[in-house]
mmCIF file of C-alpha atoms in Angstrom:
data_model
loop_
_atom_site.group_PDB
_atom_site.id
_atom_site.type_symbol
_atom_site.label_atom_id
_atom_site.label_comp_id
_atom_site.label_asym_id
_atom_site.label_seq_id
_atom_site.Cartn_x
_atom_site.Cartn_y
_atom_site.Cartn_z
ATOM 1 C CA MET A 113 -10.777 -58.360 67.773
ATOM 2 C CA ALA A 114 -13.412 -56.972 65.264
ATOM 3 C CA LEU A 115 -17.059 -56.000 66.120
ATOM 4 C CA ALA A 116 -19.529 -56.109 63.421
ATOM 5 C CA LEU A 117 -22.940 -54.005 63.978
ATOM 6 C CA ASP A 118 -25.327 -54.650 61.160
ATOM 7 C CA ALA A 119 -28.436 -52.641 60.022
ATOM 8 C CA GLY A 120 -31.589 -52.091 61.586
ATOM 9 C CA GLY A 121 -32.910 -48.309 62.027
ATOM 10 C CA ALA A 122 -34.979 -48.149 65.391
ATOM 11 C CA ARG A 123 -34.200 -51.874 65.971
ATOM 12 C CA SER A 124 -30.509 -50.912 66.997
ATOM 13 C CA ALA A 125 -31.917 -50.504 70.502
ATOM 14 C CA TYR A 126 -31.569 -54.383 70.376
ATOM 15 C CA GLN A 127 -27.750 -54.122 69.670
ATOM 16 C CA VAL A 128 -27.236 -51.665 72.361
ATOM 17 C CA GLY A 129 -28.858 -54.056 74.666
ATOM 18 C CA ALA A 130 -26.595 -56.866 73.704
ATOM 19 C CA LEU A 131 -23.675 -54.515 73.976
ATOM 20 C CA GLN A 132 -24.512 -53.925 77.635
ATOM 21 C CA VAL A 133 -23.732 -57.793 78.201
ATOM 22 C CA LEU A 134 -21.207 -58.507 75.923
ATOM 23 C CA LEU A 135 -18.757 -55.289 76.179
ATOM 24 C CA PRO A 136 -18.180 -56.256 79.953
ATOM 25 C CA GLU A 137 -17.719 -59.801 79.189
ATOM 26 C CA LEU A 138 -15.088 -59.341 76.367
ATOM 27 C CA ALA A 139 -13.296 -56.938 78.730
ATOM 28 C CA ALA A 140 -13.111 -59.252 81.479
ATOM 29 C CA ALA A 141 -11.521 -61.601 78.940
ATOM 30 C CA ASP A 142 -9.004 -59.040 77.680
ATOM 31 C CA GLN A 143 -10.823 -58.873 74.291
ATOM 32 C CA ARG A 144 -12.133 -55.344 74.057
ATOM 33 C CA PRO A 145 -12.684 -54.624 70.339
ATOM 34 C CA THR A 146 -10.541 -52.543 68.598
ATOM 35 C CA LEU A 147 -11.617 -53.000 65.199
ATOM 36 C CA LEU A 148 -15.073 -51.663 64.750
ATOM 37 C CA VAL A 149 -17.283 -51.920 61.331
ATOM 38 C CA GLY A 150 -20.798 -50.640 61.339
ATOM 39 C CA THR A 151 -23.391 -50.670 58.508
ATOM 40 C CA SER A 152 -26.732 -48.597 58.811
ATOM 41 C CA ALA A 153 -27.778 -48.166 62.332
ATOM 42 C CA GLY A 154 -25.050 -49.999 63.225
ATOM 43 C CA ALA A 155 -22.609 -47.208 61.748
ATOM 44 C CA LEU A 156 -24.449 -44.939 64.133
ATOM 45 C CA LEU A 157 -23.060 -47.159 66.990
ATOM 46 C CA THR A 158 -20.037 -47.538 65.534
ATOM 47 C CA GLY A 159 -19.457 -43.797 65.918
ATOM 48 C CA ALA A 160 -20.548 -43.654 69.686
ATOM 49 C CA LEU A 161 -18.368 -46.867 70.564
ATOM 50 C CA THR A 162 -15.401 -45.241 68.960
ATOM 51 C CA ALA A 163 -15.963 -42.077 70.799
ATOM 52 C CA THR A 164 -16.279 -43.804 73.984
ATOM 53 C CA ALA A 165 -13.584 -46.257 73.596
ATOM 54 C CA HIS A 166 -11.461 -44.681 76.386
ATOM 55 C CA LEU A 167 -14.061 -45.502 78.929
ATOM 56 C CA ASP A 168 -14.185 -48.632 80.763
ATOM 57 C CA ALA A 169 -16.741 -51.210 79.517
ATOM 58 C CA GLU A 170 -19.623 -50.778 81.905
ATOM 59 C CA GLU A 171 -19.492 -46.877 81.392
ATOM 60 C CA GLN A 172 -18.949 -47.169 77.608
ATOM 61 C CA ALA A 173 -22.111 -49.342 77.483
ATOM 62 C CA ALA A 174 -24.004 -46.501 79.812
ATOM 63 C CA ARG A 175 -22.971 -43.934 77.338
ATOM 64 C CA LEU A 176 -24.416 -45.834 74.412
ATOM 65 C CA LEU A 177 -27.687 -46.096 76.370
ATOM 66 C CA ASP A 178 -27.464 -42.280 76.752
ATOM 67 C CA VAL A 179 -27.105 -41.902 72.976
ATOM 68 C CA LEU A 180 -29.990 -44.182 72.249
ATOM 69 C CA GLY A 181 -32.267 -42.050 74.494
ATOM 70 C CA GLN A 182 -31.425 -39.038 72.370
ATOM 71 C CA ALA A 183 -32.523 -40.815 69.066
ATOM 72 C CA THR A 184 -36.224 -40.059 69.658
ATOM 73 C CA LYS A 185 -38.437 -39.473 66.710
ATOM 74 C CA ASP A 186 -38.215 -35.664 66.640
ATOM 75 C CA ALA A 187 -34.245 -36.111 67.005
ATOM 76 C CA VAL A 188 -34.165 -38.356 63.780
ATOM 77 C CA MET A 189 -36.912 -37.429 61.346
ATOM 78 C CA GLN A 190 -38.595 -34.153 60.283
ATOM 79 C CA PRO A 191 -42.527 -34.623 60.499
ATOM 80 C CA LEU A 192 -44.151 -35.935 57.368
ATOM 81 C CA TRP A 193 -46.207 -32.778 57.066
ATOM 82 C CA ARG A 194 -43.000 -30.554 56.161
ATOM 83 C CA GLN A 195 -42.059 -33.050 53.559
ATOM 84 C CA VAL A 196 -45.450 -32.470 51.656
ATOM 85 C CA PRO A 197 -44.429 -29.129 50.120
ATOM 86 C CA VAL A 198 -41.281 -30.946 48.737
ATOM 87 C CA VAL A 199 -43.209 -33.411 47.421
ATOM 88 C CA ALA A 200 -45.751 -31.302 45.794
ATOM 89 C CA LEU A 201 -42.864 -29.354 44.315
ATOM 90 C CA ARG A 202 -41.070 -32.282 42.976
ATOM 91 C CA TYR A 203 -44.009 -33.625 41.324
ATOM 92 C CA ALA A 204 -45.090 -29.968 39.934
ATOM 93 C CA SER A 205 -41.432 -29.594 38.434
ATOM 94 C CA GLU A 206 -41.757 -33.038 36.987
ATOM 95 C CA THR A 207 -44.972 -31.891 35.396
ATOM 96 C CA LEU A 208 -43.558 -28.816 34.174
ATOM 97 C CA GLY A 209 -40.467 -30.587 32.538
ATOM 98 C CA VAL A 210 -37.943 -29.131 35.083
ATOM 99 C CA SER A 211 -35.645 -31.903 36.435
ATOM 100 C CA ARG A 212 -33.227 -30.214 38.592
ATOM 101 C CA PHE A 213 -35.300 -30.518 41.898
ATOM 102 C CA ARG A 214 -35.199 -33.874 43.294
ATOM 103 C CA LEU A 215 -37.142 -35.539 46.167
ATOM 104 C CA ARG A 216 -34.678 -38.165 47.742
ATOM 105 C CA GLY A 217 -36.588 -39.485 50.753
ATOM 106 C CA LEU A 218 -39.839 -39.926 52.193
ATOM 107 C CA PHE A 219 -38.614 -38.635 55.798
ATOM 108 C CA GLY A 220 -36.204 -35.701 56.015
ATOM 109 C CA THR A 221 -33.083 -36.388 58.356
ATOM 110 C CA GLY A 222 -31.802 -33.178 59.083
ATOM 111 C CA PRO A 223 -32.637 -33.732 62.960
ATOM 112 C CA LEU A 224 -30.331 -36.701 62.716
ATOM 113 C CA GLY A 225 -27.581 -35.041 61.595
ATOM 114 C CA ARG A 226 -27.848 -32.521 64.207
ATOM 115 C CA THR A 227 -28.439 -35.446 66.819
ATOM 116 C CA LEU A 228 -25.063 -37.096 65.826
ATOM 117 C CA GLY A 229 -23.104 -33.719 65.718
ATOM 118 C CA GLU A 230 -24.130 -33.187 69.544
ATOM 119 C CA ALA A 231 -24.276 -36.866 70.832
ATOM 120 C CA ILE A 232 -20.901 -38.139 69.670
ATOM 121 C CA ASP A 233 -17.822 -36.443 71.104
ATOM 122 C CA TRP A 234 -15.891 -36.261 67.595
ATOM 123 C CA ASP A 235 -12.801 -34.821 68.889
ATOM 124 C CA GLN A 236 -12.400 -37.724 71.478
ATOM 125 C CA LEU A 237 -13.467 -40.057 68.259
ATOM 126 C CA HIS A 238 -10.350 -38.994 66.569
ATOM 127 C CA ARG A 239 -8.099 -39.049 69.565
ATOM 128 C CA ASN A 240 -9.018 -42.813 70.492
ATOM 129 C CA VAL A 241 -8.157 -43.723 66.706
ATOM 130 C CA ALA A 242 -5.146 -41.729 66.750
ATOM 131 C CA GLU A 243 -3.862 -43.203 69.992
ATOM 132 C CA ALA A 244 -5.060 -46.731 68.740
ATOM 133 C CA ARG A 245 -7.496 -47.243 71.377
ATOM 134 C CA VAL A 246 -9.305 -48.087 68.352
ATOM 135 C CA ASP A 247 -7.336 -49.408 65.627
ATOM 136 C CA VAL A 248 -10.098 -49.054 62.763
ATOM 137 C CA SER A 249 -13.437 -47.351 62.873
ATOM 138 C CA ALA A 250 -15.359 -48.248 59.698
ATOM 139 C CA VAL A 251 -18.770 -47.521 58.350
ATOM 140 C CA VAL A 252 -20.291 -49.177 55.202
ATOM 141 C CA SER A 253 -22.362 -47.341 52.531
ATOM 142 C CA THR A 254 -23.469 -47.923 49.079
ATOM 143 C CA SER A 255 -22.863 -45.654 45.997
ATOM 144 C CA VAL A 256 -26.129 -44.664 44.525
ATOM 145 C CA ARG A 257 -24.848 -44.664 40.911
ATOM 146 C CA SER A 258 -22.587 -47.348 40.620
ATOM 147 C CA GLY A 259 -23.956 -49.566 43.562
ATOM 148 C CA ARG A 260 -20.569 -50.104 44.907
ATOM 149 C CA VAL A 261 -19.983 -50.888 48.402
ATOM 150 C CA THR A 262 -17.759 -48.396 49.885
ATOM 151 C CA VAL A 263 -16.192 -48.783 53.336
ATOM 152 C CA PHE A 264 -15.249 -45.311 54.737
ATOM 153 C CA ALA A 265 -12.498 -46.076 57.455
ATOM 154 C CA GLU A 266 -10.244 -44.101 59.884
ATOM 155 C CA ARG A 267 -7.100 -45.941 60.944
ATOM 156 C CA SER A 268 -4.711 -45.405 63.829
ATOM 157 C CA PRO A 269 -1.146 -44.709 62.707
ATOM 158 C CA ASP A 270 0.004 -48.060 63.011
ATOM 159 C CA ALA A 271 -3.065 -50.039 61.613
ATOM 160 C CA ALA A 272 -2.262 -52.209 58.511
ATOM 161 C CA PRO A 273 -3.007 -50.771 55.126
ATOM 162 C CA LEU A 274 -6.601 -51.143 53.730
ATOM 163 C CA PRO A 275 -7.471 -54.064 51.994
ATOM 164 C CA ARG A 276 -7.813 -54.134 48.108
ATOM 165 C CA PRO A 277 -10.423 -56.631 47.246
ATOM 166 C CA ALA A 278 -10.684 -58.284 43.583
ATOM 167 C CA ALA A 279 -12.290 -56.259 41.449
ATOM 168 C CA GLY A 280 -15.160 -58.746 41.111
ATOM 169 C CA HIS A 281 -16.093 -58.361 44.590
ATOM 170 C CA HIS A 282 -17.179 -54.490 43.882
ATOM 171 C CA ARG A 283 -16.141 -53.526 47.154
ATOM 172 C CA ARG A 284 -13.513 -50.617 48.187
ATOM 173 C CA TYR A 285 -12.078 -49.076 51.278
ATOM 174 C CA VAL A 286 -11.211 -45.502 51.371
ATOM 175 C CA ASP A 287 -9.142 -43.684 54.155
ATOM 176 C CA THR A 288 -11.228 -41.210 55.760
ATOM 177 C CA ARG A 289 -11.668 -38.884 58.754
ATOM 178 C CA LEU A 290 -15.014 -39.923 59.874
ATOM 179 C CA ASP A 291 -17.771 -37.386 60.302
ATOM 180 C CA VAL A 292 -21.489 -37.042 60.547
ATOM 181 C CA GLU A 293 -21.855 -37.212 56.763
ATOM 182 C CA HIS A 294 -20.406 -40.709 56.568
ATOM 183 C CA LEU A 295 -22.741 -42.086 59.235
ATOM 184 C CA MET A 296 -25.613 -40.262 57.641
ATOM 185 C CA ALA A 297 -24.614 -42.170 54.355
ATOM 186 C CA SER A 298 -24.662 -45.602 56.041
ATOM 187 C CA ALA A 299 -27.936 -45.217 57.535
ATOM 188 C CA ALA A 300 -29.944 -43.758 54.492
ATOM 189 C CA ILE A 301 -32.434 -46.202 54.128
ATOM 190 C CA PRO A 302 -33.421 -45.846 50.140
ATOM 191 C CA ALA A 303 -36.856 -44.278 49.685
ATOM 192 C CA LEU A 304 -37.564 -43.574 53.230
ATOM 193 C CA PHE A 305 -34.533 -41.478 54.151
ATOM 194 C CA PRO A 306 -32.582 -39.284 51.533
ATOM 195 C CA SER A 307 -29.496 -40.143 49.924
ATOM 196 C CA VAL A 308 -26.661 -38.293 51.233
ATOM 197 C CA ARG A 309 -23.849 -36.350 49.370
ATOM 198 C CA VAL A 310 -20.282 -37.327 50.867
ATOM 199 C CA SER A 311 -17.695 -34.665 50.217
ATOM 200 C CA GLU A 312 -14.574 -36.047 51.756
ATOM 201 C CA PRO A 313 -12.415 -37.639 51.034
ATOM 202 C CA PRO A 314 -12.208 -36.034 47.419
ATOM 203 C CA GLU A 315 -11.616 -39.413 45.638
ATOM 204 C CA ALA A 316 -14.833 -40.836 46.923
ATOM 205 C CA ALA A 317 -17.119 -37.778 46.904
ATOM 206 C CA GLY A 318 -20.429 -38.702 45.719
ATOM 207 C CA TRP A 319 -24.014 -39.830 46.711
ATOM 208 C CA TYR A 320 -24.513 -42.792 48.935
ATOM 209 C CA VAL A 321 -27.433 -44.686 50.516
ATOM 210 C CA ASP A 322 -27.679 -47.228 53.519
ATOM 211 C CA GLY A 323 -24.746 -49.699 53.295
ATOM 212 C CA ALA A 324 -26.903 -52.724 53.669
ATOM 213 C CA THR A 325 -28.400 -52.106 50.192
ATOM 214 C CA ARG A 326 -26.044 -54.006 47.972
ATOM 215 C CA ARG A 327 -23.804 -55.792 50.356
ATOM 216 C CA ARG A 328 -23.946 -59.531 50.043
ATOM 217 C CA VAL A 329 -21.267 -60.341 52.847
ATOM 218 C CA PRO A 330 -21.683 -58.199 55.766
ATOM 219 C CA LEU A 331 -18.988 -59.785 57.340
ATOM 220 C CA ALA A 332 -16.613 -59.451 54.698
ATOM 221 C CA PRO A 333 -14.957 -55.746 56.349
ATOM 222 C CA ALA A 334 -14.378 -57.059 59.492
ATOM 223 C CA VAL A 335 -12.677 -60.048 58.099
ATOM 224 C CA GLU A 336 -10.511 -58.309 55.433
ATOM 225 C CA LEU A 337 -9.621 -55.647 57.795
ATOM 226 C CA GLY A 338 -7.788 -58.255 59.734
ATOM 227 C CA GLY A 339 -10.026 -59.296 62.538
ATOM 228 C CA ALA A 340 -8.674 -62.267 64.216
ATOM 229 C CA ARG A 341 -12.032 -62.911 66.293
ATOM 230 C CA LEU A 342 -15.375 -61.586 65.352
ATOM 231 C CA VAL A 343 -18.270 -60.439 67.316
ATOM 232 C CA ALA A 344 -21.688 -59.816 65.076
ATOM 233 C CA ILE A 345 -24.594 -58.356 66.513
ATOM 234 C CA GLY A 346 -27.635 -58.140 64.047
ATOM 235 C CA THR A 347 -31.425 -57.307 64.280
ATOM 236 C CA GLY A 348 -32.898 -59.755 62.307
ATOM 237 C CA SER A 349 -33.243 -63.497 63.553
ATOM 238 C CA LEU A 350 -30.774 -66.209 62.989
ATOM 239 C CA HIS A 351 -33.651 -68.556 62.859
ATOM 240 C CA PRO A 352 -35.585 -67.933 59.525
ATOM 241 C CA PRO A 353 -39.447 -68.315 60.009
ATOM 242 C CA LEU A 354 -40.875 -71.677 59.684
ATOM 243 C CA ASP A 355 -42.926 -72.789 56.658
ATOM 244 C CA ASP A 356 -46.461 -71.526 57.021
ATOM 245 C CA PRO A 357 -48.867 -72.505 54.186
ATOM 246 C CA GLU A 358 -52.021 -71.073 55.540
ATOM 247 C CA ARG A 359 -50.110 -67.584 56.064
ATOM 248 C CA ASP A 360 -48.621 -67.470 52.747
ATOM 249 C CA ARG A 361 -52.342 -67.554 51.351
ATOM 250 C CA VAL A 362 -53.475 -64.307 53.143
ATOM 251 C CA GLU A 363 -53.991 -61.236 51.088
ATOM 252 C CA VAL A 364 -50.720 -58.964 51.043
ATOM 253 C CA ASP A 365 -50.559 -55.430 50.363
ATOM 254 C CA LEU A 366 -47.774 -52.505 50.238
ATOM 255 C CA ALA A 367 -46.648 -53.017 53.583
ATOM 256 C CA ASP A 368 -46.134 -56.740 53.110
ATOM 257 C CA GLY A 369 -44.099 -56.013 50.220
ATOM 258 C CA ALA A 370 -41.745 -53.332 51.699
ATOM 259 C CA ALA A 371 -41.234 -55.628 55.107
ATOM 260 C CA THR A 372 -40.023 -58.551 52.754
ATOM 261 C CA LEU A 373 -37.957 -56.292 50.721
ATOM 262 C CA LEU A 374 -36.379 -54.924 53.990
ATOM 263 C CA GLY A 375 -35.968 -58.385 55.662
ATOM 264 C CA ALA A 376 -34.097 -59.386 52.419
ATOM 265 C CA VAL A 377 -31.977 -56.583 52.555
ATOM 266 C CA MET A 378 -31.336 -56.117 56.041
ATOM 267 C CA ASP A 379 -31.604 -59.131 57.895
ATOM 268 C CA ASP A 380 -30.983 -62.293 55.495
ATOM 269 C CA PRO A 381 -27.233 -61.563 54.227
ATOM 270 C CA LEU A 382 -25.993 -61.644 58.006
ATOM 271 C CA ARG A 383 -27.772 -65.010 58.713
ATOM 272 C CA HIS A 384 -26.137 -66.475 55.719
ATOM 273 C CA ASP A 385 -22.902 -64.987 56.223
ATOM 274 C CA LEU A 386 -22.501 -66.525 59.706
ATOM 275 C CA ARG A 387 -23.381 -69.953 58.314
ATOM 276 C CA ARG A 388 -20.588 -69.348 55.782
ATOM 277 C CA LEU A 389 -17.998 -68.542 58.222
ATOM 278 C CA GLY A 390 -18.804 -71.504 60.196
ATOM 279 C CA GLU A 391 -18.319 -73.416 57.283
ATOM 280 C CA VAL A 392 -15.186 -71.722 56.384
ATOM 281 C CA ASN A 393 -13.662 -72.351 59.872
ATOM 282 C CA GLN A 394 -14.192 -76.075 59.315
ATOM 283 C CA TRP A 395 -12.562 -75.795 55.819
ATOM 284 C CA ALA A 396 -9.568 -73.978 57.294
ATOM 285 C CA GLY A 397 -8.990 -76.488 60.051
ATOM 286 C CA ASP A 398 -8.840 -79.236 57.843
ATOM 287 C CA SER A 399 -5.138 -79.273 56.650
ATOM 288 C CA VAL A 400 -5.571 -81.194 53.225
ATOM 289 C CA LEU A 401 -8.597 -79.370 52.208
ATOM 290 C CA ALA A 402 -7.112 -75.799 53.148
ATOM 291 C CA ARG A 403 -4.042 -76.433 51.392
ATOM 292 C CA HIS A 404 -5.865 -77.014 47.942
ATOM 293 C CA LEU A 405 -8.377 -74.262 48.891
ATOM 294 C CA ASP A 406 -5.492 -71.795 49.548
ATOM 295 C CA GLN A 407 -3.679 -73.004 46.512
ATOM 296 C CA HIS A 408 -6.922 -71.857 44.417
ATOM 297 C CA ARG A 409 -7.443 -68.607 46.415
ATOM 298 C CA SER A 410 -3.580 -67.313 45.633
ATOM 299 C CA GLY A 411 -4.234 -67.383 41.947
ATOM 300 C CA SER A 412 -6.821 -64.756 42.687
ATOM 301 C CA GLY A 413 -4.883 -62.644 44.958
ATOM 302 C CA ARG A 414 -7.027 -63.805 48.146
ATOM 303 C CA GLU A 415 -5.494 -64.079 51.363
ATOM 304 C CA PRO A 416 -5.464 -68.223 53.006
ATOM 305 C CA LEU A 417 -8.221 -69.319 54.810
ATOM 306 C CA ARG A 418 -8.104 -68.917 58.614
ATOM 307 C CA VAL A 419 -10.021 -69.937 61.529
ATOM 308 C CA ILE A 420 -12.022 -66.953 62.936
ATOM 309 C CA PRO A 421 -13.806 -67.756 66.130
ATOM 310 C CA TYR A 422 -16.860 -65.678 66.335
ATOM 311 C CA VAL A 423 -19.850 -64.629 68.859
ATOM 312 C CA ALA A 424 -23.266 -64.273 66.924
ATOM 313 C CA VAL A 425 -26.005 -62.423 68.739
ATOM 314 C CA SER A 426 -29.282 -61.721 67.076
ATOM 315 C CA PRO A 427 -33.197 -62.071 68.266
ATOM 316 C CA SER A 428 -34.216 -65.706 68.672
ATOM 317 C CA ARG A 429 -37.368 -65.472 66.725
ATOM 318 C CA SER A 430 -37.694 -63.305 63.547
ATOM 319 C CA GLU A 431 -41.147 -62.013 64.856
ATOM 320 C CA VAL A 432 -39.922 -60.591 68.263
ATOM 321 C CA LEU A 433 -39.077 -57.171 67.618
ATOM 322 C CA ALA A 434 -41.885 -56.669 65.062
ATOM 323 C CA ASP A 435 -44.463 -57.971 67.907
ATOM 324 C CA ILE A 436 -43.003 -55.643 70.484
ATOM 325 C CA ALA A 437 -43.375 -52.894 67.720
ATOM 326 C CA MET A 438 -46.907 -53.352 67.257
ATOM 327 C CA GLU A 439 -47.554 -53.531 71.091
ATOM 328 C CA VAL A 440 -45.953 -50.185 71.557
ATOM 329 C CA PHE A 441 -47.600 -48.655 68.506
ATOM 330 C CA ARG A 442 -51.142 -49.698 69.704
ATOM 331 C CA SER A 443 -50.288 -48.439 73.333
ATOM 332 C CA ASN A 444 -48.375 -45.223 72.597
ATOM 333 C CA HIS A 445 -49.726 -44.136 69.210
ATOM 334 C CA ARG A 446 -53.264 -44.954 68.774
ATOM 335 C CA SER A 447 -55.326 -42.930 70.562
ATOM 336 C CA LEU A 448 -56.878 -39.663 69.283
ATOM 337 C CA ARG A 449 -54.734 -37.395 71.322
ATOM 338 C CA ARG A 450 -51.329 -39.240 70.342
ATOM 339 C CA THR A 451 -52.394 -39.117 66.557
ATOM 340 C CA LEU A 452 -53.337 -35.722 66.602
ATOM 341 C CA GLY A 453 -49.990 -34.779 68.519
ATOM 342 C CA ASP A 454 -47.903 -36.759 66.084
ATOM 343 C CA PRO A 455 -49.785 -38.221 63.402
ATOM 344 C CA ASP A 456 -46.803 -39.590 61.104
ATOM 345 C CA LEU A 457 -46.574 -43.065 62.322
ATOM 346 C CA HIS A 458 -50.369 -43.458 62.413
ATOM 347 C CA LEU A 459 -50.359 -42.092 58.803
ATOM 348 C CA VAL A 460 -47.834 -44.718 57.578
ATOM 349 C CA HIS A 461 -49.598 -47.204 59.345
ATOM 350 C CA ARG A 462 -52.584 -46.710 57.310
ATOM 351 C CA LEU A 463 -51.276 -45.879 53.922
ATOM 352 C CA LEU A 464 -49.176 -48.974 54.111
ATOM 353 C CA GLY A 465 -52.120 -51.436 55.156
ATOM 354 C CA SER A 466 -53.001 -51.203 58.857
ATOM 355 C CA ASP A 467 -54.124 -54.940 58.981
ATOM 356 C CA SER A 468 -51.014 -56.525 57.453
ATOM 357 C CA PRO A 469 -49.572 -59.280 59.313
ATOM 358 C CA LEU A 470 -45.970 -57.748 58.602
ATOM 359 C CA GLN A 471 -47.113 -54.323 59.693
ATOM 360 C CA GLY A 472 -44.957 -54.529 62.857
ATOM 361 C CA GLU A 473 -41.725 -55.792 60.892
ATOM 362 C CA LEU A 474 -41.992 -52.248 59.195
ATOM 363 C CA LEU A 475 -42.717 -49.876 62.056
ATOM 364 C CA SER A 476 -39.722 -51.699 63.847
ATOM 365 C CA TYR A 477 -37.562 -49.762 61.539
ATOM 366 C CA LEU A 478 -39.293 -46.413 62.320
ATOM 367 C CA LEU A 479 -40.541 -46.646 65.843
ATOM 368 C CA PHE A 480 -38.032 -44.547 67.595
ATOM 369 C CA ASP A 481 -40.021 -44.707 70.679
ATOM 370 C CA PRO A 482 -38.405 -44.791 74.126
ATOM 371 C CA ASP A 483 -40.706 -47.605 75.425
ATOM 372 C CA PHE A 484 -39.768 -49.680 72.166
ATOM 373 C CA PHE A 485 -36.071 -48.829 72.691
ATOM 374 C CA GLU A 486 -36.454 -50.220 76.138
ATOM 375 C CA ALA A 487 -38.344 -53.576 75.188
ATOM 376 C CA ALA A 488 -35.895 -54.007 72.315
ATOM 377 C CA ALA A 489 -32.898 -53.675 74.481
ATOM 378 C CA ALA A 490 -34.043 -55.926 76.987
ATOM 379 C CA VAL A 491 -34.435 -58.658 74.570
ATOM 380 C CA GLY A 492 -30.783 -57.674 73.266
ATOM 381 C CA ARG A 493 -29.868 -58.414 76.885
ATOM 382 C CA GLN A 494 -31.602 -61.667 77.167
ATOM 383 C CA ASP A 495 -30.211 -62.826 74.063
ATOM 384 C CA ALA A 496 -26.596 -61.836 74.873
ATOM 385 C CA GLU A 497 -26.889 -63.410 78.236
ATOM 386 C CA ALA A 498 -28.255 -66.687 76.647
ATOM 387 C CA TRP A 499 -25.111 -66.855 74.253
ATOM 388 C CA VAL A 500 -22.632 -66.263 77.281
ATOM 389 C CA ALA A 501 -24.349 -69.042 79.294
ATOM 390 C CA SER A 502 -24.194 -71.673 76.113
ATOM 391 C CA HIS A 503 -20.594 -70.366 75.450
ATOM 392 C CA PRO A 504 -18.720 -70.088 78.692
ATOM 393 C CA ASP A 505 -15.387 -68.962 76.839
ATOM 394 C CA LEU A 506 -17.715 -66.958 74.505
ATOM 395 C CA TRP A 507 -16.343 -68.146 71.273
ATOM 396 C CA ARG A 508 -17.383 -70.531 68.644
ATOM 397 C CA THR A 509 -15.942 -71.958 65.531
ATOM 398 C CA GLU A 510 -17.998 -74.432 64.276
ATOM 399 C CA PRO A 511 -21.315 -73.649 62.193
ATOM 400 C CA LEU A 512 -24.689 -72.684 63.695
ATOM 401 C CA ALA A 513 -26.020 -76.349 64.621
ATOM 402 C CA ASN A 514 -28.945 -77.774 62.781
ATOM 403 C CA ASP A 515 -31.376 -76.943 65.482
ATOM 404 C CA ASP A 516 -30.220 -73.276 65.772
ATOM 405 C CA GLU A 517 -31.703 -72.725 62.309
ATOM 406 C CA ALA A 518 -35.201 -73.774 60.846
ATOM 407 C CA GLU A 519 -35.668 -76.308 58.283
ATOM 408 C CA GLY A 520 -35.961 -75.104 54.998
ATOM 409 C CA ASP A 521 -33.556 -71.967 54.726
#
C-alpha cells in the first residue's frame, strides 16, 4: 500500500494531523503503508515516517508530532537580515562583471539541514528499509538545469526494480541511500529557498529544487512503484474556489501573483490527478474498454490499466489554511515587541502587500509557528475523520462525485 504526501511548506502540519487519524485506521485494517512517496514538505514527513516504521501506528503518529514541533522558524530558516550581505554581494559581483557568486534563495535553510540531521534517526531509517518494514521510501525533486523530475528511492532488498518511464514522461527513478541532501532538495521552493546540490548517487549529482516545481502527475510515482492501494494527503483543497467576479476585479499585487503561482504548482496537480485516478479506475473496470486501451498502452511500453482504490484527504475549503495563517499572524506577529524580536514575517508581509486578499495563502507556506501547526493539524484530523466516517472501509475507487468539486473546474 502506497502513501503519497504532497507539497505544502509549513502547511505540512495539516498532513501530520491527518496521519494521526489515518495511520491507526490503516493499521487496524492491516494496511500499513510500505511504499512511501513524498514531495517537498511531504518528503520531510516521508523521511520521518520511514525512520519510525518499526513503531506501532499510534507511537509513529506521536513521533511525527514531535518532529513537527521541532520545525519552528529558527530551526528551518536563517533570519532575513543574515541574507542582506549575501544579496548585496551578489548584486555587487554582477555589477563588476563577476558571475561566480550566486544567490540561490531568499531564505537560507542551513538550520533545516541541521534539524533534519537531528530529528530523523537515519540509521533506523536505513534499517527499516533493509528489513522491509518499508519496501520503498522515495522523495521527488526537480533538476534545475534540465527540469527533469527525479525520484530518489531507497529500496528494500526484495523490492521490485525501479520503473523506467517512457522518455516523453520526463521522469526518472534513481536508486539512492537517502540522506539529508535529498530531503532538502525536494523541499527547496524556488526563489524562497536555495537550490540544493545533491552529490549521491554520482549518476544523479547536480542541483535540485522542489519536487513540485515541474511534476504534472503527483500520484504517478506511487502508482509506477507498484502501489496497489493509495493514500494521498495534500494541503490544497480538492474543492476549487467558486467563481467570484467581484473579487476578480479587486486590484492585485506581488503577493497575489506569488500565491497564484504557488497554488498552481503546489495544489492544482494533485486535485486533477485524483480526478484522473477515479476516471482510470472506471476505464479499468470496463473489460471491453480496458482491453482496447491496454492494447494501445502496450504499444508504447506502458503497463495495463488497473483499479487502484484510494483515500484522498485535503482541506475541505481552499481558503481554510490561509485564514488560519492570517489569524495566527495577526495574533502572534503584529505587535511591536514581536516584530522587533522577529521582523522577518512582518517584513515579507509588508513587501508583498499586506492588504492582499491572498496574503494568508502565501504566509501559510512560511508560517513555521507552533500555533499555526496546532490549528492546521486540527483541521487535518477533522478532514481525515470526515473521510473515515463517509468511507467505513476507507477506500474509494470511483471518481470524486460532482458535489465533491466546485462547478467550473
